[in-house]
Tab-separated table of C-alpha atoms and ligand atoms in Angstrom:
chain	number	residue	atom	x	y	z
C	1	MET	CA	20.020	11.536	37.904
C	2	GLN	CA	16.142	12.519	38.877
C	3	ASN	CA	13.635	11.035	37.302
C	4	GLN	CA	11.830	13.808	35.408
C	5	HIS	CA	8.463	15.252	36.347
C	6	THR	CA	6.223	17.389	35.154
C	7	ALA	CA	3.567	20.030	35.747
C	8	VAL	CA	0.590	20.656	33.770
C	9	LEU	CA	-1.055	24.229	34.650
C	10	GLY	CA	-2.863	26.577	33.501
C	11	MET	CA	-2.302	30.231	32.467
C	12	GLN	CA	-4.902	32.201	32.265
C	13	TRP	CA	-8.293	32.194	33.862
C	14	GLY	CA	-9.240	28.308	33.581
C	15	ASP	CA	-10.246	25.760	30.908
C	16	GLU	CA	-7.162	26.578	28.643
C	17	GLY	CA	-7.603	22.437	28.055
C	18	LYS	CA	-5.241	21.237	30.710
C	19	GLY	CA	-7.373	17.884	30.749
C	20	LYS	CA	-6.582	16.931	27.228
C	21	ILE	CA	-2.499	17.635	27.524
C	22	VAL	CA	-2.668	15.761	30.990
C	23	ASP	CA	-4.592	12.937	28.723
C	24	HIS	CA	-1.943	13.441	26.352
C	25	LEU	CA	1.300	13.585	29.001
C	26	ALA	CA	-0.284	10.827	30.944
C	27	HIS	CA	1.089	8.285	27.815
C	28	ASP	CA	5.057	8.347	29.918
C	29	HIS	CA	4.453	9.273	33.753
C	30	GLN	CA	2.963	6.705	35.889
C	31	VAL	CA	1.782	8.566	39.048
C	32	ILE	CA	-0.731	11.528	38.106
C	33	VAL	CA	-1.957	13.688	40.851
C	34	ARG	CA	-4.321	16.894	41.342
C	35	TYR	CA	-3.322	19.164	44.090
C	36	GLN	CA	-5.285	21.379	44.269
C	37	GLY	CA	-9.013	22.955	43.643
C	38	GLY	CA	-12.285	21.133	43.993
C	39	THR	CA	-15.665	19.913	42.515
C	40	ASN	CA	-15.171	23.918	40.536
C	41	ALA	CA	-13.017	22.030	38.356
C	42	GLY	CA	-14.094	20.949	34.884
C	43	HIS	CA	-11.352	19.378	32.789
C	44	THR	CA	-13.058	17.283	29.624
C	45	VAL	CA	-10.875	14.672	27.877
C	46	VAL	CA	-11.971	13.355	24.555
C	47	VAL	CA	-10.987	10.436	23.044
C	48	GLY	CA	-12.887	9.349	19.560
C	49	LYS	CA	-16.763	10.038	20.287
C	50	LYS	CA	-16.620	9.804	24.050
C	51	LYS	CA	-16.271	13.035	26.259
C	52	PHE	CA	-15.232	12.474	29.555
C	53	PRO	CA	-16.369	15.773	31.781
C	54	LEU	CA	-13.697	15.345	35.229
C	55	HIS	CA	-14.270	17.232	38.241
C	56	LEU	CA	-12.669	15.200	40.534
C	57	ILE	CA	-10.952	12.621	39.280
C	58	PRO	CA	-7.037	13.601	37.726
C	59	SER	CA	-7.720	13.277	34.148
C	60	GLY	CA	-4.850	10.267	33.666
C	61	ILE	CA	-7.690	7.912	34.726
C	62	LEU	CA	-8.349	6.591	31.398
C	63	TYR	CA	-5.448	4.649	31.475
C	64	PRO	CA	-5.701	1.062	33.765
C	65	GLU	CA	-1.905	0.700	33.967
C	66	LYS	CA	-1.485	4.203	36.164
C	67	THR	CA	-2.127	5.343	39.635
C	68	CYS	CA	-3.974	8.745	39.745
C	69	VAL	CA	-3.942	10.638	43.232
C	70	ILE	CA	-6.137	13.498	44.542
C	71	GLY	CA	-3.354	15.174	46.595
C	72	ASP	CA	-4.208	16.116	50.334
C	73	GLY	CA	-4.618	19.939	48.880
C	74	VAL	CA	-7.243	19.437	46.843
C	75	VAL	CA	-11.330	19.525	48.867
C	76	VAL	CA	-13.283	16.441	48.440
C	77	ASN	CA	-17.196	15.685	47.903
C	78	PRO	CA	-17.765	12.523	48.766
C	79	LEU	CA	-21.381	12.728	47.219
C	80	VAL	CA	-19.909	14.108	43.924
C	81	LEU	CA	-16.691	11.902	43.950
C	82	ALA	CA	-18.984	8.715	44.281
C	83	GLU	CA	-21.243	9.676	41.365
C	84	GLU	CA	-18.807	10.679	38.995
C	85	LEU	CA	-16.550	7.472	39.805
C	86	GLU	CA	-19.891	5.347	38.989
C	87	ALA	CA	-20.810	7.210	35.600
C	88	LEU	CA	-17.179	6.789	34.496
C	89	ASP	CA	-17.198	3.032	35.521
C	90	LYS	CA	-20.225	2.510	34.042
C	91	ARG	CA	-18.405	3.791	30.579
C	92	VAL	CA	-15.247	2.667	30.956
C	93	GLY	CA	-13.897	-1.708	31.593
C	94	LYS	CA	-10.898	-0.540	32.744
C	95	ARG	CA	-9.259	3.022	34.533
C	96	ALA	CA	-6.847	3.692	36.843
C	97	THR	CA	-5.989	3.037	40.401
C	98	LEU	CA	-7.110	5.902	42.263
C	99	LEU	CA	-6.200	7.046	45.944
C	100	ILE	CA	-7.283	10.178	47.922
C	101	GLY	CA	-4.798	12.074	50.409
C	102	SER	CA	-6.297	11.299	53.969
C	103	LYS	CA	-5.444	14.892	55.119
C	104	ALA	CA	-7.745	16.262	52.276
C	105	GLN	CA	-10.816	18.660	53.539
C	106	LEU	CA	-13.949	17.823	53.022
C	107	ILE	CA	-16.596	20.210	51.188
C	108	MET	CA	-19.466	19.842	53.535
C	109	PRO	CA	-23.051	20.600	53.134
C	110	TRP	CA	-23.096	23.327	54.840
C	111	HIS	CA	-19.927	24.880	52.844
C	112	ILE	CA	-22.166	24.817	49.999
C	113	VAL	CA	-25.061	27.011	51.444
C	114	ARG	CA	-22.375	29.389	52.301
C	115	ASP	CA	-20.609	29.742	49.252
C	116	GLY	CA	-24.531	30.520	47.827
C	117	ILE	CA	-24.129	33.388	49.884
C	118	THR	CA	-21.376	35.134	50.061
C	119	GLY	CA	-19.785	33.580	46.568
C	120	LYS	CA	-22.219	35.645	44.538
C	121	LYS	CA	-20.031	38.847	44.112
C	122	ILE	CA	-17.403	36.681	42.768
C	123	GLY	CA	-19.465	34.520	40.734
C	124	THR	CA	-18.400	31.483	42.134
C	125	THR	CA	-19.161	27.708	41.087
C	126	GLY	CA	-21.368	27.336	43.915
C	127	ARG	CA	-19.463	24.376	44.766
C	128	GLY	CA	-18.681	25.219	48.411
C	129	ILE	CA	-14.918	25.973	47.643
C	130	GLY	CA	-13.942	28.782	49.498
C	131	PRO	CA	-16.255	28.276	52.692
C	132	THR	CA	-13.663	24.498	52.628
C	133	TYR	CA	-10.513	25.905	52.456
C	134	THR	CA	-11.685	29.210	54.937
C	135	ASP	CA	-12.745	26.058	57.730
C	136	ALA	CA	-9.578	24.457	56.653
C	137	THR	CA	-7.258	27.287	57.881
C	138	ALA	CA	-9.460	28.422	60.161
C	139	ARG	CA	-8.977	24.773	61.561
C	140	VAL	CA	-13.104	23.904	62.114
C	141	GLY	CA	-12.301	21.688	58.851
C	142	ILE	CA	-13.354	17.972	58.400
C	143	ARG	CA	-10.920	15.592	56.488
C	144	VAL	CA	-11.088	12.528	54.667
C	145	MET	CA	-9.555	10.894	57.544
C	146	ASP	CA	-11.951	11.140	59.709
C	147	LEU	CA	-14.066	9.277	57.458
C	148	ALA	CA	-12.391	5.917	58.564
C	149	SER	CA	-14.338	5.800	62.293
C	150	LYS	CA	-18.452	6.812	62.316
C	151	LEU	CA	-18.514	7.507	66.079
C	152	ARG	CA	-15.743	10.371	65.232
C	153	PHE	CA	-17.297	11.547	61.993
C	154	SER	CA	-20.635	11.675	63.459
C	155	THR	CA	-19.248	13.816	66.797
C	156	MET	CA	-17.499	16.506	64.505
C	157	VAL	CA	-20.801	16.934	61.895
C	158	ALA	CA	-22.370	17.194	65.232
C	159	GLN	CA	-20.382	20.375	66.500
C	160	TYR	CA	-19.801	21.826	63.468
C	161	ALA	CA	-23.448	21.854	62.734
C	162	VAL	CA	-24.077	23.754	65.370
C	163	TYR	CA	-21.037	25.964	64.567
C	164	ASN	CA	-22.377	26.436	61.348
C	165	ARG	CA	-26.210	27.002	62.490
C	166	GLU	CA	-24.516	30.538	63.395
C	167	LEU	CA	-22.421	31.718	60.610
C	168	ILE	CA	-25.563	31.058	58.327
C	169	GLU	CA	-27.815	32.912	60.302
C	170	GLY	CA	-24.940	35.712	60.296
C	171	LEU	CA	-24.567	36.011	57.018
C	172	LEU	CA	-28.280	35.567	56.164
C	173	ARG	CA	-28.745	38.639	58.568
C	174	TYR	CA	-25.614	40.493	56.992
C	175	TYR	CA	-26.334	40.140	53.671
C	176	GLN	CA	-29.776	40.549	53.957
C	177	ILE	CA	-31.084	37.774	52.720
C	178	LYS	CA	-34.809	36.544	53.574
C	179	PRO	CA	-34.476	32.905	52.409
C	180	THR	CA	-37.842	31.144	50.139
C	181	ALA	CA	-39.743	28.205	51.930
C	182	ALA	CA	-37.853	25.996	49.728
C	183	GLU	CA	-34.042	27.780	50.665
C	184	LYS	CA	-35.180	27.208	54.271
C	185	THR	CA	-35.620	23.496	54.035
C	186	LYS	CA	-32.389	23.378	51.939
C	187	ILE	CA	-30.391	25.347	54.568
C	188	GLU	CA	-31.976	22.440	57.534
C	189	GLN	CA	-31.302	19.957	54.898
C	190	ALA	CA	-27.189	21.221	54.802
C	191	LEU	CA	-27.349	20.861	59.045
C	192	THR	CA	-29.394	17.487	59.608
C	193	VAL	CA	-26.551	15.322	61.446
C	194	ASP	CA	-28.410	12.508	60.935
C	195	ASP	CA	-28.749	13.096	57.727
C	196	ILE	CA	-25.324	14.548	56.726
C	197	VAL	CA	-23.884	11.355	58.578
C	198	ARG	CA	-26.125	8.653	57.023
C	199	LYS	CA	-25.215	10.343	52.915
C	200	TYR	CA	-20.881	10.342	53.866
C	201	THR	CA	-20.615	7.276	55.100
C	202	ASP	CA	-22.663	5.730	52.552
C	203	ALA	CA	-20.509	7.382	49.735
C	204	TRP	CA	-17.526	6.408	51.694
C	205	GLU	CA	-18.300	2.942	51.412
C	206	LYS	CA	-19.410	3.124	47.634
C	207	LEU	CA	-15.931	4.648	47.127
C	208	LYS	CA	-14.092	1.557	49.012
C	209	ALA	CA	-16.358	-0.608	47.478
C	210	PHE	CA	-14.658	1.154	43.734
C	211	GLY	CA	-11.176	0.325	44.769
C	212	ILE	CA	-10.855	3.585	46.405
C	213	ALA	CA	-8.528	4.176	49.200
C	214	ALA	CA	-7.750	6.764	51.759
C	215	VAL	CA	-3.519	6.921	52.084
C	216	ASP	CA	-0.629	8.974	52.791
C	217	THR	CA	-0.008	10.260	49.982
C	218	SER	CA	3.785	11.866	50.552
C	219	GLN	CA	4.960	8.046	50.600
C	220	THR	CA	2.670	7.121	47.832
C	221	LEU	CA	4.501	9.492	45.733
C	222	ASP	CA	7.843	9.168	47.160
C	223	GLU	CA	7.627	5.581	46.476
C	224	ALA	CA	6.825	6.421	43.023
C	225	ASP	CA	10.328	8.644	42.582
C	226	ARG	CA	12.152	5.753	44.165
C	227	ALA	CA	11.152	2.770	42.296
C	228	GLY	CA	11.923	5.579	38.856
C	229	LYS	CA	8.206	6.712	37.867
C	230	ARG	CA	7.299	9.844	36.421
C	231	ILE	CA	4.628	12.318	38.685
C	232	LEU	CA	2.335	14.452	36.239
C	233	TYR	CA	1.048	16.988	38.345
C	234	GLU	CA	-2.539	18.285	37.147
C	235	GLY	CA	-3.364	21.811	37.676
C	236	ALA	CA	-7.055	22.907	38.352
C	237	GLN	CA	-8.074	26.903	37.893
C	238	ALA	CA	-5.453	28.605	36.694
C	239	THR	CA	-2.528	31.425	37.506
C	240	LEU	CA	-5.384	34.645	37.701
C	241	LEU	CA	-7.308	32.768	39.932
C	242	ASP	CA	-4.783	31.707	42.619
C	243	ILE	CA	-5.339	33.358	45.342
C	244	THR	CA	-2.436	35.101	46.545
C	245	HIS	CA	-1.078	35.950	43.157
C	246	GLY	CA	-4.787	36.178	40.928
C	247	ASP	CA	-7.086	38.774	40.683
C	248	TYR	CA	-8.135	39.113	43.859
C	249	PRO	CA	-10.989	38.793	45.216
C	250	PHE	CA	-12.107	38.038	41.965
C	251	VAL	CA	-10.005	34.014	42.292
C	252	THR	CA	-10.566	30.604	43.818
C	253	SER	CA	-9.094	29.956	47.293
C	254	SER	CA	-6.243	27.672	46.789
C	255	HIS	CA	-3.043	28.533	44.810
C	256	PRO	CA	-3.411	26.787	41.287
C	257	THR	CA	0.483	28.298	40.264
C	258	VAL	CA	3.435	25.952	40.898
C	259	GLY	CA	4.240	26.819	44.350
C	260	GLY	CA	0.643	25.432	45.757
C	261	LEU	CA	1.534	21.631	44.092
C	262	PHE	CA	4.085	21.149	46.385
C	263	ILE	CA	1.703	21.809	49.478
C	264	GLY	CA	-0.752	20.056	47.842
C	265	SER	CA	0.411	16.837	46.989
C	266	GLY	CA	3.429	17.106	49.830
C	267	PHE	CA	5.983	15.446	47.401
C	268	ARG	CA	9.552	17.545	48.171
C	269	PRO	CA	10.306	20.010	44.850
C	270	ARG	CA	12.791	17.619	42.150
C	271	GLU	CA	13.499	17.948	38.814
C	272	LEU	CA	10.257	19.901	37.187
C	273	THR	CA	9.149	20.474	33.751
C	274	VAL	CA	6.789	23.483	33.961
C	275	ILE	CA	4.114	23.120	31.342
C	276	GLY	CA	1.980	26.100	30.857
C	277	VAL	CA	-1.530	25.703	28.893
C	278	LEU	CA	-2.373	29.211	27.079
C	279	LYS	CA	-5.960	28.661	24.978
C	280	ALA	CA	-5.379	30.882	21.345
C	281	TYR	CA	-7.370	33.529	22.674
C	282	ALA	CA	-8.790	34.362	25.979
C	283	THR	CA	-11.934	32.923	28.303
C	284	ARG	CA	-13.170	33.451	31.834
C	285	VAL	CA	-15.902	32.480	33.942
C	286	GLY	CA	-17.377	34.768	35.925
C	287	GLU	CA	-16.783	37.880	38.084
C	288	GLY	CA	-13.644	40.062	37.943
C	289	PRO	CA	-11.348	41.771	34.999
C	290	PHE	CA	-10.287	40.943	31.817
C	291	PRO	CA	-8.360	43.505	30.062
C	292	THR	CA	-8.899	41.656	26.372
C	293	GLU	CA	-12.679	40.895	26.726
C	294	LEU	CA	-15.130	40.840	23.301
C	295	THR	CA	-18.357	42.071	24.137
C	296	ASN	CA	-19.505	42.230	20.357
C	297	ARG	CA	-20.299	40.101	18.405
C	298	THR	CA	-16.149	38.786	17.354
C	299	GLY	CA	-17.001	37.879	21.074
C	300	GLU	CA	-19.743	35.341	20.429
C	301	ILE	CA	-18.108	33.492	17.376
C	302	LEU	CA	-15.667	32.453	20.047
C	303	ARG	CA	-18.177	31.578	21.854
C	304	GLU	CA	-19.905	29.218	19.580
C	305	ARG	CA	-16.979	28.108	17.932
C	306	GLY	CA	-14.668	27.106	21.126
C	307	HIS	CA	-18.273	26.270	22.778
C	308	GLU	CA	-16.966	28.397	25.881
C	309	TYR	CA	-19.399	27.149	28.114
C	310	GLY	CA	-18.583	25.748	31.701
C	311	THR	CA	-18.519	21.974	31.958
C	312	THR	CA	-19.056	22.484	35.642
C	313	THR	CA	-21.781	25.342	35.772
C	314	GLY	CA	-23.118	25.178	31.895
C	315	ARG	CA	-22.700	29.244	32.369
C	316	PRO	CA	-21.587	31.004	28.975
C	317	ARG	CA	-17.809	32.531	29.234
C	318	ARG	CA	-16.932	35.657	28.763
C	319	CYS	CA	-14.157	35.725	25.537
C	320	GLY	CA	-11.744	37.869	24.507
C	321	TRP	CA	-8.551	37.985	22.676
C	322	LEU	CA	-5.337	36.217	23.544
C	323	ASP	CA	-3.417	38.274	25.979
C	324	LEU	CA	0.592	38.378	26.471
C	325	VAL	CA	0.500	40.599	29.410
C	326	VAL	CA	-1.516	38.133	31.000
C	327	GLY	CA	0.639	35.479	29.962
C	328	GLU	CA	3.983	37.207	30.638
C	329	TYR	CA	2.966	36.754	33.978
C	330	ALA	CA	1.802	33.529	34.141
C	331	VAL	CA	5.496	32.500	32.750
C	332	ARG	CA	7.133	34.336	35.214
C	333	ILE	CA	5.310	32.889	38.522
C	334	ASN	CA	5.420	29.781	37.167
C	335	GLY	CA	8.163	29.370	36.025
C	336	VAL	CA	7.084	27.722	32.676
C	337	ASP	CA	9.461	25.687	30.626
C	338	GLY	CA	7.169	25.138	27.386
C	339	ILE	CA	3.699	26.000	26.271
C	340	ALA	CA	1.145	24.273	25.325
C	341	MET	CA	-1.292	26.463	22.915
C	342	THR	CA	-4.813	25.004	22.789
C	343	LYS	CA	-7.853	25.813	20.412
C	344	LEU	CA	-5.706	27.178	17.763
C	345	ASP	CA	-8.396	25.847	15.210
C	346	ILE	CA	-11.048	28.104	17.146
C	347	LEU	CA	-9.513	30.976	15.557
C	348	SER	CA	-9.410	29.124	12.037
C	349	GLY	CA	-11.498	31.514	9.520
C	350	MET	CA	-10.688	34.830	11.537
C	351	LYS	CA	-10.210	37.752	9.059
C	352	LYS	CA	-8.061	39.599	11.699
C	353	LEU	CA	-6.702	38.476	14.423
C	354	GLN	CA	-5.459	40.633	17.535
C	355	LEU	CA	-3.137	39.818	20.693
C	356	ALA	CA	-2.238	42.170	23.613
C	357	LEU	CA	1.141	43.181	24.006
C	358	ALA	CA	0.611	45.958	27.061
C	359	TYR	CA	-2.233	48.091	28.843
C	360	ARG	CA	-2.635	51.456	28.618
C	361	LYS	CA	-3.916	53.966	31.301
C	362	GLY	CA	-3.613	57.620	30.373
C	363	LYS	CA	0.047	58.241	29.104
C	364	VAL	CA	0.930	55.566	31.116
C	365	VAL	CA	1.713	51.763	29.097
C	366	MET	CA	2.472	48.800	31.322
C	367	THR	CA	3.406	45.196	29.617
C	368	ARG	CA	4.018	44.223	33.564
C	369	TYR	CA	0.574	42.710	34.684
C	370	PRO	CA	-1.339	45.456	37.535
C	371	ALA	CA	-1.686	43.266	40.845
C	372	ASP	CA	-4.279	46.740	41.784
C	373	GLN	CA	-7.980	46.085	40.820
C	374	ALA	CA	-8.614	49.886	40.562
C	375	VAL	CA	-5.719	49.842	37.130
C	376	LEU	CA	-6.775	46.897	35.810
C	377	GLU	CA	-11.284	48.132	35.470
C	378	LYS	CA	-9.198	50.759	33.772
C	379	VAL	CA	-6.658	50.101	31.451
C	380	GLU	CA	-7.111	49.654	27.591
C	381	SER	CA	-5.248	46.616	25.546
C	382	GLN	CA	-2.531	47.580	23.413
C	383	TYR	CA	-2.632	45.302	20.709
C	384	VAL	CA	-0.650	43.868	17.323
C	385	ASN	CA	-3.172	43.080	14.615
C	386	MET	CA	-2.145	39.755	12.566
C	387	ASN	CA	-3.307	37.946	10.002
C	388	GLY	CA	-6.113	35.159	10.162
C	389	TRP	CA	-6.339	31.810	7.951
C	390	ARG	CA	-9.089	30.169	6.297
C	391	ASP	CA	-8.129	26.405	6.277
C	392	ASP	CA	-9.208	23.780	8.344
C	393	MET	CA	-6.279	22.287	11.157
C	394	THR	CA	-8.186	19.722	12.979
C	395	ASN	CA	-8.488	16.510	10.560
C	396	LYS	CA	-4.330	17.995	8.563
C	397	ALA	CA	-2.391	19.313	10.777
C	398	ARG	CA	-0.373	16.532	13.019
C	399	ALA	CA	3.318	18.693	12.553
C	400	PHE	CA	4.009	22.226	12.732
C	401	SER	CA	4.552	22.469	8.700
C	402	ASP	CA	1.150	21.315	8.211
C	403	LEU	CA	-0.223	24.750	9.985
C	404	PRO	CA	-1.115	27.210	7.691
C	405	LYS	CA	1.720	29.811	7.177
C	406	ALA	CA	-0.110	32.764	9.251
C	407	ALA	CA	-0.946	30.066	12.162
C	408	GLN	CA	2.516	29.104	12.069
C	409	LYS	CA	3.482	33.003	12.615
C	410	TYR	CA	0.589	33.584	15.247
C	411	VAL	CA	2.212	30.412	17.501
C	412	GLU	CA	6.050	32.339	16.851
C	413	LEU	CA	5.310	35.319	17.783
C	414	VAL	CA	4.261	34.206	20.924
C	415	GLU	CA	7.206	32.126	21.427
C	416	GLU	CA	8.894	35.115	21.027
C	417	TYR	CA	7.120	37.407	23.322
C	418	LEU	CA	7.180	35.086	26.524
C	419	THR	CA	10.542	33.945	25.186
C	420	VAL	CA	9.483	30.156	25.876
C	421	PRO	CA	9.066	27.632	23.482
C	422	VAL	CA	4.983	26.601	22.303
C	423	LYS	CA	5.531	22.732	22.310
C	424	TYR	CA	2.648	21.664	21.779
C	425	ILE	CA	-0.510	23.112	19.746
C	426	GLY	CA	-4.305	22.000	20.237
C	427	VAL	CA	-5.924	22.138	16.969
C	428	GLY	CA	-9.094	20.262	18.104
C	429	PRO	CA	-10.402	18.329	21.128
C	430	GLY	CA	-9.497	14.740	20.575
C	431	ARG	CA	-6.999	13.098	22.170
C	432	GLU	CA	-5.033	12.973	18.394
C	433	GLU	CA	-5.233	16.524	17.534
C	434	LEU	CA	-2.337	18.327	18.091
C	435	VAL	CA	0.580	19.226	17.275
C	436	ARG	CA	4.145	18.520	19.214
C	437	ARG	CA	7.115	20.063	18.629
P	501	LIG	P1	-9.784	22.784	31.209
P	501	LIG	O1	-10.644	22.878	32.402
P	501	LIG	O2	-8.495	23.379	31.299
P	501	LIG	O3	-9.160	20.948	31.816
P	501	LIG	O4	-10.792	22.873	29.973
P	501	LIG	P2	-12.325	22.339	29.791
P	501	LIG	O5	-12.339	20.867	29.734
P	501	LIG	O6	-12.881	23.074	30.626
P	501	LIG	O7	-12.437	23.104	28.673
P	501	LIG	C1	-11.607	23.359	27.377
P	501	LIG	C2	-12.532	22.375	26.102
P	501	LIG	O8	-11.955	22.495	25.082
P	501	LIG	C3	-13.161	21.262	26.541
P	501	LIG	O9	-14.373	21.037	26.125
P	501	LIG	C4	-12.317	20.248	25.091
P	501	LIG	O10	-12.612	19.374	25.300
P	501	LIG	C5	-11.484	21.612	24.719
P	501	LIG	N1	-10.366	21.506	24.036
P	501	LIG	C6	-9.029	21.036	24.479
P	501	LIG	N2	-8.217	21.602	23.201
P	501	LIG	C7	-8.672	21.548	22.031
P	501	LIG	C8	-8.231	22.041	21.284
P	501	LIG	O11	-7.240	22.204	20.835
P	501	LIG	N3	-9.029	22.103	20.393
P	501	LIG	C9	-10.555	22.679	20.760
P	501	LIG	N4	-11.197	22.428	19.501
P	501	LIG	N5	-10.804	22.098	21.573
P	501	LIG	C10	-10.447	21.771	22.342
P	502	LIG	P1	-10.866	24.440	35.435
P	502	LIG	O1	-10.307	23.196	36.482
P	502	LIG	C1	-12.820	28.763	34.931
P	502	LIG	C2	-13.979	30.179	38.923
P	502	LIG	C3	-15.342	31.146	39.265
P	502	LIG	C4	-15.679	32.077	39.761
P	502	LIG	C5	-13.852	32.007	40.606
P	502	LIG	C6	-14.470	31.099	42.419
P	502	LIG	O2	-11.716	23.829	35.143
P	502	LIG	O3	-10.063	25.452	34.549
P	502	LIG	P2	-14.867	29.079	43.636
P	502	LIG	O4	-15.815	28.265	42.544
P	502	LIG	O5	-13.203	28.395	42.414
P	502	LIG	O6	-14.959	29.673	44.110
P	502	LIG	O7	-14.911	29.865	42.138
P	502	LIG	O8	-13.021	30.864	39.619
P	502	LIG	N1	-13.109	29.012	38.205
P	502	LIG	C7	-13.151	28.554	37.295
P	502	LIG	N2	-12.880	29.063	35.847
P	502	LIG	N3	-12.377	27.091	35.654
P	502	LIG	C8	-12.043	26.391	36.329
P	502	LIG	O9	-11.772	25.520	37.025
P	502	LIG	C9	-12.553	27.260	37.725
P	502	LIG	N4	-13.002	26.949	39.165
P	502	LIG	C10	-13.615	28.540	39.239
P	502	LIG	O10	-15.842	31.349	37.674
P	502	LIG	O11	-14.471	33.488	39.276
P	503	LIG	MG1	-12.507	23.644	32.953
């Protein structure tokens, strides 16, 4: 009998509430693994009055007896990780053990500069994610293991700083950007070898002092599996942001979809339950298609009630109705076994609700998410109308039967349309504010 492992991943465009669900499921898992993405992620865990925004650290970190792993598929900025861990350790007495994959790629200062130039039209988070994955694929990346020897690390930094100077100058010419004096200074800093080597090795020493170790995570996960432990995979970003299966080019540069977890963790396929996190409405940060977007007052209401501002960049999130064309796509691509529907409480008090079940372009009705951006831009969503509900659920509802009847109907419609059970329902940001079925 194989151990039952679990994956939690986003079914829309990110910020579905993956952090909260991972924190909940971490209870009965022993190892929690991030497998892709990097500091672009912002996962929030709320315990009592305390809010923990996590970027690189897996959302199981608050349980002292667990092991958290930053897998080889994650792109790591050691400066940000050291800051994040320091801030966390000041707030919590004990936390989980944290390990990093030695094969994980490092986000370097020049990646952040390049992202600032090439990421504008996508509306990236500006954290250097795309350029780091680009360099990994082009085989000119620096990895966590390279930090182990200062000589090896500084030789690589010196070599790639030259390469990146050429690249950045070329990009500035191509995009016809004339940097200001302040921007020029920033670029120079991002290419200054001694400075980078000092900052990165200092951060690495700091991380080691915090008890972080670079390991072969495939071995860690293999040993955990053999010892009968359960692994919880924590996806960052979401299905529609997948580099291959998302709204290319308005995507991130990794694989948030289920396939990404095998590569990014280095652990072989095993018995796996996939929990897809689906917000009760839809949001998107950055550019790209969004067929159910509400650019009116209703969209503003959703943004204000749902506090829809980015955890990482603070940008206002675009808001819209729940889109089950997107939902069907995410179920199909990831093999979702159960849905965690979050933020249902945010819809309380809305008189009428709408859910998209199809798109229409001219006379053509589509129930499958189209891959072509030119088509997506022109589609009109076809909605079903639902009655809203008034009652508060955050403080009252802990069982499905506690939910207002109209809210139950909303959940059941999603289940029926997607033919996947909704196993968890978020009724508030806090750890306990969850309905389990
Ligand atoms: P993630 O990136 O998928 O982990 O999601 P974020 O943390 O970026 O955004 C989700 C936000 O909604 C966070 O502020 C959470 O604390 C909050 N949240 C999660 N689930 C619920 C819920 O069921 N109800 C409410 N009101 N807030 C929630
Ligand atoms: P979590 O894990 C929402 C979006 C950016 C941009 C695109 C590419 O918190 O759900 P990138 O910096 O990755 O190259 O940006 O992807 N994006 C996210 N949107 N939640 C995230 O993470 C995101 N990470 C990236 O806004 O549109
Ligand atoms: Mg987020």
